[in-house]
Coordinates of N, CA and C and ligand atoms in Angstrom, one line a residue:
X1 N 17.5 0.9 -1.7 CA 16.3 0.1 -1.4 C 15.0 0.9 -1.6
X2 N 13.7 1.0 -2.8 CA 13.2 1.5 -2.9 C 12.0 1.4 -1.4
X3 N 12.2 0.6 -0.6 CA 11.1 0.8 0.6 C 11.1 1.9 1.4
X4 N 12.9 2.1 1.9 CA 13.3 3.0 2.6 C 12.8 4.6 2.0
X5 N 12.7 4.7 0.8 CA 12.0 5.8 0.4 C 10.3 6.6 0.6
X6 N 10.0 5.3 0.2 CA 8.3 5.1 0.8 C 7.8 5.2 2.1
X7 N 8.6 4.4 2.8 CA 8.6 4.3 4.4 C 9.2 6.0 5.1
X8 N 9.9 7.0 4.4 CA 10.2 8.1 4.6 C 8.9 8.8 4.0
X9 N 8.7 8.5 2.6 CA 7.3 9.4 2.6 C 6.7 9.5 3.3
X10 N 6.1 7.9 3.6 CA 5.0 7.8 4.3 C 5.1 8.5 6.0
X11 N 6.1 8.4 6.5 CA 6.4 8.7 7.9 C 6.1 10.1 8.1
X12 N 6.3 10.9 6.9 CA 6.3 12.5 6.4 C 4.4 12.5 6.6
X13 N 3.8 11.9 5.9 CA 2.4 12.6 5.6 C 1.7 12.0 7.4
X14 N 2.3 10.9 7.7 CA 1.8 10.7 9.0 C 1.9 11.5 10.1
X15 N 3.5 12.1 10.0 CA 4.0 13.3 10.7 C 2.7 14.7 10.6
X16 N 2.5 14.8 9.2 CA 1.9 16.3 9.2 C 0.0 15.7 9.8
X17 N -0.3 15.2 9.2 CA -1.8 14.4 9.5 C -1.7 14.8 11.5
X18 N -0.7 14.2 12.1 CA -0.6 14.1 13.3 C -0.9 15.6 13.3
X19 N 0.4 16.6 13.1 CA 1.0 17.8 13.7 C -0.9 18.4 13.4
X20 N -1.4 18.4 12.2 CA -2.4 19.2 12.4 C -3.8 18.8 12.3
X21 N -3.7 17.2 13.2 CA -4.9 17.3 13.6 C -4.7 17.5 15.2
X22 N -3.5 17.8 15.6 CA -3.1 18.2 16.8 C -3.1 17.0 17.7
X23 N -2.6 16.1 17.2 CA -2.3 14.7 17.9 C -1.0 14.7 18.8
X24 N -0.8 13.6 19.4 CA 0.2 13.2 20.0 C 0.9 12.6 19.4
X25 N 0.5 11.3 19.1 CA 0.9 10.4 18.2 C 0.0 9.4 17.6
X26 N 0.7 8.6 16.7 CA 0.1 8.0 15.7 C 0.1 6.7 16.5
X27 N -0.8 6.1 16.5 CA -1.4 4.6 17.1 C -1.1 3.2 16.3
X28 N -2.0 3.6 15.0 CA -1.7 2.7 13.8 C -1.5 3.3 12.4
X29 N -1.2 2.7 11.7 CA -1.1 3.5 10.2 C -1.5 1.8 9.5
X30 N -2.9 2.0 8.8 CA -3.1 1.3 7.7 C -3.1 1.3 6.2
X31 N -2.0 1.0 5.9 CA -2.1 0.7 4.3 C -2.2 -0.4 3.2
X32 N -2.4 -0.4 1.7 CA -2.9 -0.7 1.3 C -1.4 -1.3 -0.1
X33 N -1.3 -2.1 0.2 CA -0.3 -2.5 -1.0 C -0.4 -3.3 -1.9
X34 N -0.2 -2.8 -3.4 CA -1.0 -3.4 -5.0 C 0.2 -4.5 -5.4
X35 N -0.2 -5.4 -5.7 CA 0.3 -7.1 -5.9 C 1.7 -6.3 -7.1
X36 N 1.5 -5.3 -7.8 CA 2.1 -4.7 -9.1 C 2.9 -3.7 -8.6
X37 N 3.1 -3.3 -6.9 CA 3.4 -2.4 -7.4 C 4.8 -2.1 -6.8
X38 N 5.7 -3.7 -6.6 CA 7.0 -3.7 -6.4 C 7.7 -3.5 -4.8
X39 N 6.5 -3.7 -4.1 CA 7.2 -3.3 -3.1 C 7.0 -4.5 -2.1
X40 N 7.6 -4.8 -1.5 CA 8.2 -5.7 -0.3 C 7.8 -6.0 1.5
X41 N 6.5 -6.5 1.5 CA 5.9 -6.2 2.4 C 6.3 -6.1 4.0
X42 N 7.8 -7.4 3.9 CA 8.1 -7.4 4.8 C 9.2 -6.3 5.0
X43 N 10.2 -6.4 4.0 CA 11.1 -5.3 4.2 C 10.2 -3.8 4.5
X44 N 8.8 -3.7 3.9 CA 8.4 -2.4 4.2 C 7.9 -2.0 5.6
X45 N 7.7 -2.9 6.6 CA 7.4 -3.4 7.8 C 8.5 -3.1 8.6
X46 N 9.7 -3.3 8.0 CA 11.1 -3.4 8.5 C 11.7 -2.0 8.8
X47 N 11.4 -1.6 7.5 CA 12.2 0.0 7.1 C 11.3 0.4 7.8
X48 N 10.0 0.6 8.4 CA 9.0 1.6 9.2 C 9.4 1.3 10.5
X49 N 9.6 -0.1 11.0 CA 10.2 -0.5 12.2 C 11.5 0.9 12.9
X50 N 11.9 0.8 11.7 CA 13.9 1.3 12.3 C 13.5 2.8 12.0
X51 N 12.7 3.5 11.1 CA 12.2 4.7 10.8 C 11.7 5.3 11.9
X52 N 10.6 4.9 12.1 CA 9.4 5.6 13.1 C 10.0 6.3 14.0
X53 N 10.8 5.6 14.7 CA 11.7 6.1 16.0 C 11.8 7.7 15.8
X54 N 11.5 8.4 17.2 CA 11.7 9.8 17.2 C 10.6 10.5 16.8
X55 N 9.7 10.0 15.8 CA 8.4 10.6 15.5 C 7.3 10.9 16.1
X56 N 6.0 11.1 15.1 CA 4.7 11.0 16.0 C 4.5 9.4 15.5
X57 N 4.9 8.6 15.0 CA 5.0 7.1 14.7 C 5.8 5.9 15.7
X58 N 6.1 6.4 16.6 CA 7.7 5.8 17.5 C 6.9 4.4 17.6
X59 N 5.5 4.7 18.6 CA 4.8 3.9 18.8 C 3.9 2.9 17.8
X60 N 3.6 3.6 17.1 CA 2.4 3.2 15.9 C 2.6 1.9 15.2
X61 N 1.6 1.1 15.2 CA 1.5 -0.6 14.6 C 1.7 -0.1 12.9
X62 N 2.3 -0.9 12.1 CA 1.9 -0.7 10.8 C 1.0 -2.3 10.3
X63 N 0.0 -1.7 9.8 CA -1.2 -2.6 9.5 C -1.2 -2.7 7.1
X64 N -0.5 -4.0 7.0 CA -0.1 -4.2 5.5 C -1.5 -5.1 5.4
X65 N -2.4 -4.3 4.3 CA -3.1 -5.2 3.2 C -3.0 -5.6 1.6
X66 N -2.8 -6.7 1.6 CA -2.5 -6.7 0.4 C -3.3 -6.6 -0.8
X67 N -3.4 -6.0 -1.7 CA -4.2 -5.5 -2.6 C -4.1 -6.0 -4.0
X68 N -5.1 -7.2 -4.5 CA -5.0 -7.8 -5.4 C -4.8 -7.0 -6.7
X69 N -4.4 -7.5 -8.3 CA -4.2 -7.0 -9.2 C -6.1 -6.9 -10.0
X70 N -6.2 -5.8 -10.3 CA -7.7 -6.0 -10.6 C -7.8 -5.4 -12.2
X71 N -8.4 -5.8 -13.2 CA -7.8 -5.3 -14.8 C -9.2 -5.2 -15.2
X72 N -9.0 -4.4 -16.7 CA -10.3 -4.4 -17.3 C -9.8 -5.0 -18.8
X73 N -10.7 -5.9 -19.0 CA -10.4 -6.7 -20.6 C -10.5 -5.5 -22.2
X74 N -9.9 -5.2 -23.1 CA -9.7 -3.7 -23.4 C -10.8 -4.5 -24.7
X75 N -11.0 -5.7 -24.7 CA -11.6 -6.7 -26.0 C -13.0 -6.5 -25.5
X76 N -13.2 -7.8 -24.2 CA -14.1 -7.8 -23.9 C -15.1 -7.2 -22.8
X77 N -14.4 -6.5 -22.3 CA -15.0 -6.0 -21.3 C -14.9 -6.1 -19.7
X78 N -14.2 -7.3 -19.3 CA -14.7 -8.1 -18.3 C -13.8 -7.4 -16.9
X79 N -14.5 -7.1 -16.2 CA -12.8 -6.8 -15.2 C -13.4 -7.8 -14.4
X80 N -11.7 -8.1 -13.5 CA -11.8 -9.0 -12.2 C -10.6 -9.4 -12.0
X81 N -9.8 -10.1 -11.1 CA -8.6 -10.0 -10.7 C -8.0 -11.2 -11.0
X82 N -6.5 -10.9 -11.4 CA -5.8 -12.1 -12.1 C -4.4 -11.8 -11.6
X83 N -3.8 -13.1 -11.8 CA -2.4 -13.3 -11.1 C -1.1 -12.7 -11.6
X84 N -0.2 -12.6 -10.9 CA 0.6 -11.0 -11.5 C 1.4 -12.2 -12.7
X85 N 1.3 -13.1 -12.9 CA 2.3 -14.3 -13.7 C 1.3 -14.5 -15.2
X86 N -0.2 -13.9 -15.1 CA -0.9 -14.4 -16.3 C -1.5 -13.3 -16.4
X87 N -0.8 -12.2 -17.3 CA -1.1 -11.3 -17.9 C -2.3 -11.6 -19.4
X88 N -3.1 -11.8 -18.5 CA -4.2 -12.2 -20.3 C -5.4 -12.5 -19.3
X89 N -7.0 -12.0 -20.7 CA -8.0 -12.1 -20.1 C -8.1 -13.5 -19.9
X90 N -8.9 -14.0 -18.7 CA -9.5 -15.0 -18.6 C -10.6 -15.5 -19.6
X91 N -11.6 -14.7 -19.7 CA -12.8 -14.6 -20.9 C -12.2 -14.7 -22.2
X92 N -11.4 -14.1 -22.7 CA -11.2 -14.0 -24.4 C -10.0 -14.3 -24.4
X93 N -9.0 -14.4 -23.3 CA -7.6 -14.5 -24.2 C -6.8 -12.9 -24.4
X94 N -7.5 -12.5 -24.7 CA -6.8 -10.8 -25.1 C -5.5 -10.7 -23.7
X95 N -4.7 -9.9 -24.4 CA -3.6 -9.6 -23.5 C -3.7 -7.8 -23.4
X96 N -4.7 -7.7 -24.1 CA -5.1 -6.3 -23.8 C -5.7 -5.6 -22.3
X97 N -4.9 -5.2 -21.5 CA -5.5 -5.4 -20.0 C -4.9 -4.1 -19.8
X98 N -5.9 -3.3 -18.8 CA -5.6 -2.2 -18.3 C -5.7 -2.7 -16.8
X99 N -4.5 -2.0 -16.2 CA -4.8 -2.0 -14.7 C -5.7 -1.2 -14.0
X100 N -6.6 -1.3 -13.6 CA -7.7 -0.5 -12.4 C -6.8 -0.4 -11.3
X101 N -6.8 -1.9 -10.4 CA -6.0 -1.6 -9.2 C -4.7 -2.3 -8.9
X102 N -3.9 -1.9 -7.8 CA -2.5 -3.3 -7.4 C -1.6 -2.7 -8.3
X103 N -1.5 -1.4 -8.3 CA -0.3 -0.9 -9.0 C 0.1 0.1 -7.6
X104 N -0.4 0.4 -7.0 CA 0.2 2.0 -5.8 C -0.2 1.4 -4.5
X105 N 0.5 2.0 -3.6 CA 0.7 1.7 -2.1 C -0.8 2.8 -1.8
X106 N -1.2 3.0 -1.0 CA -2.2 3.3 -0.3 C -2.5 3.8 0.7
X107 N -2.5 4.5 1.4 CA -2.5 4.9 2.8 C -4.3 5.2 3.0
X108 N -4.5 4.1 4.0 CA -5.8 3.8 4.5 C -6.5 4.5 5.6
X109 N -5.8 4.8 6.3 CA -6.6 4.9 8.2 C -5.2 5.0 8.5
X110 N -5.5 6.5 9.6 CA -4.5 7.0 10.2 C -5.2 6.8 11.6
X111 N -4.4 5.8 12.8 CA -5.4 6.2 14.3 C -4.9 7.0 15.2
X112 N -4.7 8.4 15.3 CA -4.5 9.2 16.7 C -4.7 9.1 17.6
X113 N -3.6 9.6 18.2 CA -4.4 9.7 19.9 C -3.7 11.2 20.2
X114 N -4.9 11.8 20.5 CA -4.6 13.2 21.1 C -3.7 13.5 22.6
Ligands
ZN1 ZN1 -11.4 -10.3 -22.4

């Protein structure tokens, strides 16, 4: 299950964030997750649920935003956000589309408590 990996990353950089800003523990952890970028909001909620345990996270809320797909038209120019089902500009048609955002998970706001 690719969450269970993510949810270990993530648990890792929260871990160190904690250890050296000389925290106790971690409160909340806010992230940021891209419409593109395959991952599973609820199962990722889930795997952090059963993870945390034992950490500086035992306690900590996980706070999921979802993060739209946002492109730039490669024709005409245009960026702005479109549905992960209609890969094509809105303005021209072109299916020439770069992704800007909603491809990578995110890590937002870390809240300690010393
Ligand atoms: Zn266009």
């Amino acid at each position: 299950m690719h969450e269970l990996s993510i949810v270990q990353d993530l648990l890792k950089v929260c871990d160190t964030n904690a250890t050296e800003q000389g925290a106790s523990s971690v409160k909340r952890v806010e992230i940021q997750i891209g419409k593109l970028s395959g991952v599973e909001p609820h199962y990722l909620k889930k795997a952090f649920d059963a993870f945390k345990v034992g950490g500086h996270c035992s306690d900590a809320e996980l706070i999921i935003e979802i993060q739209d797909i946002i492109v730039r038209c490669c024709q005409c120019g245009r960026e702005g956000t479109i549905m992960a089902n209609e890969f094509v500009c809105p303005m021209c048609g072109s299916r020439e589309l770069v992704v800007i955002k909603g491809e990578d998970l995110v890590l937002m706001r870390l809240e300690l408590e010393k």
